[in-house]
Amino acid sequence: MNSVPPTQEAAADRPLLTRIVSASMAGTVVEWYDFFLYATASTIVFNKILLPKMGNEYDAIIAAFVTYAVGFIARPLGGVIFGHIGDRFGRKQTLQVTIMLIGAATVLMGCLPSYQQIGVWAPVLLVTLRFIQGLALGGEWGGAVLLVAEHAPDGQRAFWASWPQAAVPLGNVLATLVLWIMTSVLAPSEFLSWGWRVAFWLSAVVVLVGYYIRTKITDAPVFQEAKAEMDQEKSNGYGVLEVLKRYPRGVLVGMGLRFAENILYYLVVTFSIVYLGTALKVNTAEILGVIAIAHLCHFVVIPLIGRLADRVGRRPVYLAGAVLGGTWGFWAFPAFGTRNTWVILLTIIIGLLFHALMYSGQPAIMAEMFPTRMRYSGVSIAYQVTSIVAGSLAPVLATEWLKSTGSWWPTAVYLAFAGAVTFVAAVALRETRGISLRALDATASDGGQPAAVVVPQTRKEARR
């Protein structure tokens, strides 16, 4: 183990930690820009350009969302593949691969011919590229947050590890702004002809920048120590199967924590576009402008809530998010019905605030569930598998219910049920605020599970 005292190590590594956070955020912004660009384009472009004509407007949107869901299906597979690679060879190398993979898929999406030009090959190629996007993103999240979490001081892990989470709305802001600019300055025919493609091509620029920044970082000492031990012992104690065998409780609790958070997010930022634009006939440019402002607020609040999770604990913050998030649908859709821009903006901002109560602490919570030698696989599985039954289905189900019933009530009840599931998972969550990752590794090497809480007793210790 490292002989440097933790306080000295934390002080000496502060500039490194800042660089690690910047590198992690840069790549995460790129990858989520690409991923959410697809989400937004699904509701306003793909259903008109790359898919066959449907019987009505809702069917076309549902078809686009189904192609969108393919990315979520691919994410657990990406988590398995890149989690295994990341646990064995390192977080840095894995992240360099994922950022190039998702960037290439996104640029190629912007080059796709329309359905009128090549027929069924347009949706086939779209789904293939979407699968590649999801595969890369499935490996990205675990590596990006662990790179920070494993470098962060024990008493500030939730704060520092929340910054890659904050990069997600920042990437979404960029995607939304680019599409908003295009829809505002171009005629509808020009936007559908070529304007939307520019947003996808711009991915090449940000991918190269993100890749370069990631060449300047290193894996955390705690990972290097664990890797050295695995190499010396020729240990096979890592990977998805080992995680499922030894830490099934951690995986199940992680999935439960993720359930309502993931559903709430995609109802707020994706289905809201459908509901406002299709059911209420709000102008597309206005909707995108509101969404962009709300994402900026989300970006600001995530690190603040991460700091709160370090001070009061992971569990109480998450419980508040599950309860409040479960109520959002019952009052948000009536608020949308006012068609007042400021009311709509406030409603979406509050929805993202409730989301942040769950989202901000996730990297620290999940990192503290698994030992270093299988942490990448553990957090990736817990995080990504849930997206198949949560985020990928939420917009599809909500749109189908809106089409068949003409009401938002089924969606509100669905969200409340998700909140109840996540509330139960948060109750079952072991409080790990301030736990040492090295102590966790030592416990795991003795065949134990992380259960003890190591809480800083003073403000001075909490800053270490």
C-alpha positions as MATLAB code, in Angstrom:
seq = 'MNSVPPTQEAAADRPLLTRIVSASMAGTVVEWYDFFLYATASTIVFNKILLPKMGNEYDAIIAAFVTYAVGFIARPLGGVIFGHIGDRFGRKQTLQVTIMLIGAATVLMGCLPSYQQIGVWAPVLLVTLRFIQGLALGGEWGGAVLLVAEHAPDGQRAFWASWPQAAVPLGNVLATLVLWIMTSVLAPSEFLSWGWRVAFWLSAVVVLVGYYIRTKITDAPVFQEAKAEMDQEKSNGYGVLEVLKRYPRGVLVGMGLRFAENILYYLVVTFSIVYLGTALKVNTAEILGVIAIAHLCHFVVIPLIGRLADRVGRRPVYLAGAVLGGTWGFWAFPAFGTRNTWVILLTIIIGLLFHALMYSGQPAIMAEMFPTRMRYSGVSIAYQVTSIVAGSLAPVLATEWLKSTGSWWPTAVYLAFAGAVTFVAAVALRETRGISLRALDATASDGGQPAAVVVPQTRKEARR';
ca = [
       0.000    0.000    0.000;
       1.003    3.637   -0.477;
       3.081    4.817    2.465;
       2.155    8.500    2.051;
      -0.264    9.632    4.793;
      -3.760   10.327    3.413;
      -3.689   14.017    4.362;
      -0.396   14.655    2.565;
      -1.463   12.563   -0.402;
      -4.689   14.531   -0.780;
      -2.879   17.861   -0.569;
      -0.185   16.826   -3.017;
      -2.706   15.478   -5.506;
      -5.102   18.469   -5.557;
      -3.785   19.827   -8.898;
      -3.868   16.298  -10.296;
      -7.442   15.852   -9.077;
      -8.499   19.050  -10.817;
      -6.900   17.821  -14.035;
      -8.580   14.435  -13.674;
     -11.978   16.083  -13.213;
     -11.422   18.263  -16.277;
     -10.425   15.274  -18.410;
     -13.342   13.204  -17.210;
     -15.805   16.021  -17.829;
     -14.403   16.809  -21.268;
     -14.941   13.290  -22.489;
     -18.315   12.963  -20.782;
     -19.572   16.190  -22.372;
     -18.594   14.807  -25.778;
     -20.192   11.423  -25.304;
     -23.437   12.734  -23.848;
     -23.620   15.472  -26.465;
     -23.660   12.677  -29.022;
     -26.068   10.468  -27.091;
     -28.619   13.189  -26.319;
     -28.317   14.724  -29.751;
     -29.859   11.491  -30.953;
     -32.571   11.703  -28.281;
     -33.644   15.185  -29.342;
     -33.328   14.451  -33.050;
     -35.552   11.397  -32.570;
     -38.485   13.650  -31.684;
     -38.079   16.251  -34.445;
     -36.017   14.744  -37.315;
     -35.590   10.974  -37.569;
     -39.316   10.245  -37.570;
     -39.574   12.413  -40.701;
     -36.314   11.688  -42.548;
     -34.880    8.244  -41.763;
     -37.985    6.191  -41.011;
     -40.939    5.168  -43.190;
     -44.162    7.167  -42.976;
     -46.515    6.050  -40.211;
     -50.267    6.199  -39.786;
     -50.127    9.212  -37.455;
     -47.723   11.574  -35.725;
     -47.542    9.593  -32.486;
     -46.710    6.329  -34.276;
     -43.800    8.051  -36.050;
     -42.421    9.348  -32.737;
     -42.819    5.928  -31.098;
     -40.905    4.325  -33.996;
     -38.112    6.876  -33.543;
     -38.013    6.185  -29.801;
     -37.701    2.455  -30.478;
     -34.515    3.083  -32.463;
     -33.476    5.367  -29.604;
     -34.001    2.504  -27.133;
     -31.474    0.348  -29.026;
     -28.709    2.455  -27.510;
     -29.941    1.577  -24.025;
     -30.012   -2.125  -24.857;
     -26.382   -1.899  -25.985;
     -25.232   -0.060  -22.855;
     -25.131   -3.079  -20.495;
     -23.113   -4.994  -23.077;
     -20.729   -2.061  -23.273;
     -20.567   -2.046  -19.483;
     -19.641   -5.740  -19.464;
     -17.002   -5.434  -22.189;
     -15.374   -2.185  -21.152;
     -15.879   -2.845  -17.437;
     -13.826   -6.025  -17.791;
     -11.158   -4.188  -19.804;
     -11.160   -1.249  -17.401;
     -10.753   -3.452  -14.321;
      -7.944   -5.405  -15.939;
      -5.972   -2.789  -17.858;
      -7.007    0.613  -16.560;
      -9.599    3.370  -16.685;
      -7.611    5.766  -18.888;
      -7.053    3.425  -21.851;
     -10.676    2.314  -21.826;
     -11.969    5.886  -21.868;
      -9.789    6.758  -24.861;
     -11.383    3.926  -26.831;
     -14.974    4.767  -25.880;
     -14.722    8.438  -26.806;
     -13.437    7.677  -30.305;
     -16.046    4.977  -30.837;
     -19.031    7.119  -29.960;
     -17.660   10.063  -31.940;
     -17.244    8.017  -35.110;
     -20.797    6.635  -34.833;
     -22.276   10.102  -34.385;
     -20.453   11.646  -37.341;
     -21.594    8.782  -39.555;
     -25.201    9.366  -38.454;
     -24.947   12.826  -39.947;
     -23.975   11.259  -43.253;
     -26.922    8.859  -43.542;
     -29.086    9.096  -46.688;
     -32.823    9.524  -46.123;
     -35.428    6.787  -46.242;
     -36.609    8.170  -49.577;
     -33.105    7.664  -51.005;
     -32.132    4.180  -49.800;
     -35.313    2.769  -48.306;
     -35.100    0.311  -45.429;
     -31.305    0.611  -45.262;
     -31.711    4.072  -43.688;
     -33.286    2.791  -40.440;
     -31.037   -0.313  -40.482;
     -27.883    1.814  -40.606;
     -29.339    4.219  -38.039;
     -30.022    1.396  -35.582;
     -26.547   -0.073  -36.164;
     -24.844    3.233  -35.408;
     -27.124    3.766  -32.422;
     -26.054    0.369  -31.085;
     -22.388    1.386  -31.390;
     -23.165    4.639  -29.577;
     -24.792    2.742  -26.726;
     -21.963    0.219  -26.557;
     -19.394    2.991  -26.129;
     -21.494    4.920  -23.639;
     -22.002    1.773  -21.574;
     -18.259    1.709  -20.973;
     -17.842    5.465  -20.663;
     -19.825    6.282  -17.555;
     -18.172    3.814  -15.186;
     -14.670    4.774  -16.246;
     -15.302    8.530  -16.148;
     -16.776    8.629  -12.653;
     -14.332    6.091  -11.208;
     -11.366    8.004  -12.530;
     -12.480   10.874  -10.295;
     -13.893    8.862   -7.379;
     -10.696    6.870   -6.955;
      -8.562   10.021   -6.896;
     -10.877   11.998   -4.573;
     -10.336   12.402   -0.797;
     -12.606   10.132    1.251;
     -14.523   13.025    2.839;
     -15.217   14.762   -0.477;
     -15.823   11.864   -2.842;
     -19.462   12.664   -3.615;
     -18.607   16.282   -4.454;
     -15.705   15.551   -6.777;
     -17.322   12.529   -8.413;
     -20.474   14.547   -9.098;
     -18.631   16.716  -11.630;
     -18.680   14.056  -14.377;
     -22.417   13.811  -13.668;
     -22.668   17.574  -14.169;
     -21.025   17.132  -17.560;
     -24.088   15.169  -18.714;
     -26.476   18.168  -18.733;
     -23.644   20.269  -20.154;
     -23.388   17.895  -23.103;
     -27.149   18.003  -23.437;
     -27.062   21.806  -23.410;
     -24.645   21.783  -26.337;
     -26.814   19.341  -28.278;
     -29.974   21.307  -27.556;
     -28.388   24.671  -28.376;
     -27.017   23.487  -31.704;
     -30.424   22.162  -32.743;
     -32.131   25.285  -31.387;
     -29.863   27.539  -33.448;
     -30.499   25.458  -36.549;
     -34.272   25.450  -36.105;
     -34.256   29.206  -35.401;
     -32.156   30.407  -38.372;
     -33.186   27.871  -41.017;
     -36.486   27.279  -42.714;
     -38.107   23.961  -41.731;
     -37.313   22.470  -45.137;
     -33.637   23.485  -44.886;
     -33.349   22.125  -41.351;
     -34.788   18.757  -42.358;
     -32.664   18.684  -45.509;
     -29.200   19.425  -44.108;
     -29.305   21.606  -40.975;
     -29.703   18.740  -38.517;
     -26.646   17.016  -39.980;
     -24.325   19.857  -38.933;
     -24.962   19.098  -35.259;
     -23.809   15.513  -35.786;
     -20.723   16.510  -37.787;
     -19.628   18.952  -35.071;
     -19.068   15.930  -32.866;
     -15.756   15.308  -34.633;
     -14.303   18.540  -33.229;
     -15.260   17.954  -29.618;
     -14.208   14.291  -29.760;
     -10.670   15.210  -30.784;
     -10.446   17.799  -28.005;
     -11.742   15.324  -25.404;
      -9.397   12.583  -26.581;
      -6.369   14.881  -26.343;
      -7.241   15.955  -22.795;
      -7.565   12.331  -21.719;
      -4.024   11.562  -22.887;
      -2.777   13.798  -20.050;
      -4.175   11.803  -17.119;
      -3.216    8.686  -15.138;
      -5.078    5.991  -13.241;
      -5.489    6.457   -9.485;
      -2.904    4.986   -7.065;
      -5.584    2.801   -5.458;
      -6.258    1.185   -8.838;
      -2.555    0.799   -9.650;
      -2.054   -0.973   -6.323;
      -4.983   -3.316   -6.935;
      -3.746   -4.053  -10.455;
      -0.264   -4.826   -9.165;
      -1.722   -7.276   -6.652;
      -3.805   -8.962   -9.363;
      -0.781   -9.236  -11.639;
       1.339  -10.680   -8.842;
      -1.284  -13.186   -7.730;
      -2.514  -13.940  -11.268;
      -5.960  -13.377   -9.800;
      -9.131  -13.923  -11.773;
     -11.187  -12.141   -9.132;
     -12.608   -9.437  -11.342;
     -15.193   -9.057  -14.076;
     -18.970   -9.264  -14.259;
     -19.391  -12.885  -13.158;
     -17.269  -12.309  -10.078;
     -19.279   -9.198   -9.217;
     -22.594  -11.025   -9.534;
     -21.252  -13.904   -7.468;
     -19.805  -11.878   -4.613;
     -21.812   -8.645   -4.592;
     -25.371   -9.388   -5.767;
     -26.809   -7.102   -3.099;
     -24.742   -4.164   -4.335;
     -25.869   -4.748   -7.917;
     -29.561   -5.011   -6.956;
     -29.491   -1.954   -4.702;
     -27.649    0.017   -7.390;
     -30.274   -0.955   -9.956;
     -33.071    0.063   -7.602;
     -31.438    3.422   -6.940;
     -31.133    4.017  -10.654;
     -34.751    3.114  -11.559;
     -36.694    6.291  -10.686;
     -33.763    8.577  -11.414;
     -33.444    7.275  -14.980;
     -37.195    7.334  -15.674;
     -37.622   10.838  -14.254;
     -34.792   12.220  -16.354;
     -36.088   10.960  -19.678;
     -39.628   12.049  -18.918;
     -38.401   15.543  -18.069;
     -35.978   16.075  -20.946;
     -37.326   13.826  -23.716;
     -41.026   13.141  -23.292;
     -41.611   16.775  -22.324;
     -40.572   17.718  -25.857;
     -43.161   15.318  -27.264;
     -45.926   16.452  -24.929;
     -45.303   20.154  -25.402;
     -44.740   19.984  -29.148;
     -47.327   17.386  -30.155;
     -50.119   17.571  -27.591;
     -49.884   21.287  -26.772;
     -48.447   22.548  -30.099;
     -45.737   24.681  -28.472;
     -43.135   26.006  -30.925;
     -40.103   23.681  -31.304;
     -37.507   26.463  -31.007;
     -39.190   27.690  -27.809;
     -39.157   24.187  -26.317;
     -35.475   23.677  -27.124;
     -34.596   27.070  -25.613;
     -36.402   26.197  -22.378;
     -34.725   22.781  -22.212;
     -31.284   24.357  -22.715;
     -31.779   26.824  -19.842;
     -33.039   24.036  -17.577;
     -29.960   21.929  -18.341;
     -27.682   24.822  -17.379;
     -29.451   25.001  -14.007;
     -29.042   21.241  -13.669;
     -25.310   21.585  -14.345;
     -24.942   24.155  -11.555;
     -26.918   22.277   -8.904;
     -25.389   18.784   -9.284;
     -22.019   19.554   -7.567;
     -23.841   21.458   -4.805;
     -25.947   18.406   -4.018;
     -22.824   16.240   -4.263;
     -21.298   18.350   -1.492;
     -24.503   17.961    0.517;
     -24.233   14.164    0.213;
     -20.727   14.383    1.722;
     -21.997   16.404    4.665;
     -25.290   14.775    5.625;
     -24.886   11.351    4.019;
     -25.820    9.576    0.814;
     -29.070    8.007    2.003;
     -31.126   11.028    3.238;
     -30.405   13.002    0.071;
     -31.379   10.072   -2.120;
     -34.576    9.405   -0.159;
     -35.637   13.022   -0.676;
     -35.041   12.680   -4.419;
     -37.093    9.480   -4.658;
     -40.071   10.986   -2.824;
     -40.084   14.357   -4.586;
     -39.307   12.879   -7.998;
     -42.240   10.498   -7.694;
     -44.649   13.433   -7.382;
     -43.412   15.409  -10.399;
     -45.840   14.041  -13.008;
     -48.979   14.884  -11.032;
     -48.362   18.616  -11.078;
     -45.906   19.048  -13.985;
     -48.318   18.171  -16.814;
     -51.058   20.512  -15.565;
     -48.381   23.202  -15.353;
     -47.389   22.490  -18.955;
     -51.037   22.937  -19.862;
     -50.815   26.648  -19.036;
     -48.594   27.025  -22.142;
     -46.805   29.800  -20.250;
     -43.092   29.751  -21.120;
     -41.938   30.725  -17.626;
     -44.164   28.165  -15.940;
     -42.895   25.467  -18.306;
     -39.287   26.471  -17.637;
     -39.763   26.424  -13.854;
     -41.492   23.040  -14.046;
     -38.620   21.454  -15.981;
     -36.008   23.047  -13.707;
     -37.730   21.656  -10.606;
     -37.938   18.235  -12.231;
     -34.186   18.293  -12.863;
     -33.561   19.488   -9.297;
     -35.448   16.446   -7.979;
     -33.402   14.328  -10.366;
     -30.146   15.810   -9.097;
     -30.968   14.733   -5.543;
     -30.615   11.155   -6.783;
     -28.100   11.647   -9.578;
     -25.370   13.654   -7.870;
     -24.330   11.053   -5.319;
     -24.545    8.001   -7.591;
     -20.839    7.788   -8.538;
     -19.695    7.878   -4.916;
     -22.448    5.519   -3.759;
     -21.742    2.900   -6.403;
     -17.956    3.219   -6.120;
     -18.289    2.525   -2.400;
     -20.260   -0.677   -3.047;
     -17.470   -2.607   -4.781;
     -13.721   -3.220   -4.256;
     -11.282   -1.692   -6.719;
     -10.454   -4.844   -8.667;
     -14.092   -5.257   -9.769;
     -15.440   -1.737   -9.310;
     -15.610   -0.795  -13.005;
     -17.654   -3.908  -13.803;
     -19.845   -3.514  -10.726;
     -20.865    0.091  -11.235;
     -21.312   -0.367  -14.982;
     -23.688   -3.300  -14.579;
     -25.717   -1.696  -11.787;
     -25.968    1.555  -13.735;
     -26.440    0.365  -17.315;
     -28.711   -2.688  -16.986;
     -31.394   -0.556  -15.360;
     -31.475    1.764  -18.362;
     -33.053   -1.004  -20.466;
     -36.211   -1.132  -18.345;
     -36.136    2.503  -17.235;
     -34.822    5.299  -19.460;
     -35.219    3.459  -22.761;
     -38.868    2.555  -22.169;
     -40.050    5.690  -20.370;
     -40.530    7.930  -23.468;
     -41.975    5.032  -25.494;
     -44.524    4.108  -22.836;
     -45.440    7.719  -22.097;
     -46.002    8.462  -25.790;
     -48.065    5.296  -26.266;
     -50.232    6.153  -23.248;
     -50.688    9.696  -24.530;
     -51.728    8.331  -27.928;
     -54.145    5.702  -26.592;
     -55.714    7.618  -23.691;
     -55.031   11.255  -24.530;
     -54.021   11.700  -20.891;
     -50.839   12.204  -18.876;
     -52.248   10.304  -15.851;
     -50.759    6.878  -16.701;
     -47.317    8.482  -17.005;
     -47.665   10.238  -13.637;
     -48.690    6.976  -11.933;
     -45.803    5.166  -13.631;
     -43.343    7.724  -12.276;
     -44.828    7.479   -8.776;
     -44.381    3.696   -8.865;
     -40.754    4.153   -9.938;
     -40.227    6.558   -7.050;
     -41.535    3.938   -4.620;
     -39.123    1.309   -5.984;
     -36.163    3.657   -5.607;
     -37.306    4.706   -2.131;
     -37.135    1.066   -1.001;
     -33.660    0.718   -2.526;
     -32.490    3.889   -0.755;
     -33.787    2.551    2.568;
     -31.761   -0.629    1.964;
     -28.655    1.399    1.089;
     -25.752    1.155    3.528;
     -24.504    4.594    4.493;
     -20.888    4.814    3.292;
     -20.151    8.526    3.659;
     -16.417    8.985    4.217;
     -15.472    5.331    3.750;
     -11.880    4.611    2.693;
     -11.558    2.751   -0.611;
      -8.356    1.132    0.641;
     -10.152   -0.057    3.773;
     -12.927   -1.382    1.562;
     -10.364   -3.299   -0.511;
      -8.827   -4.738    2.639;
     -12.245   -5.888    3.857;
     -13.017   -7.449    0.477;
      -9.708   -9.323    0.452;
     -10.810  -10.980    3.710;
     -14.038  -12.079    2.078;
     -16.129   -9.374    3.716;
     -18.584   -6.789    2.408;
     -18.320   -3.022    2.892;
     -20.583   -2.252    5.797;
     -18.820    0.102    8.199;
     -19.181    3.847    7.920;
     -16.028    5.925    8.251;
     -17.335    9.433    8.851;
     -15.004   12.454    9.188;
     -15.414   13.908   12.670;
     -14.321   17.472   12.005;
     -14.564   19.989    9.223;
     -10.804   19.833    8.806;
     -10.980   16.052    8.294;
     -13.920   16.414    5.892;
     -11.822   18.652    3.650;
      -9.074   16.012    3.339;
];
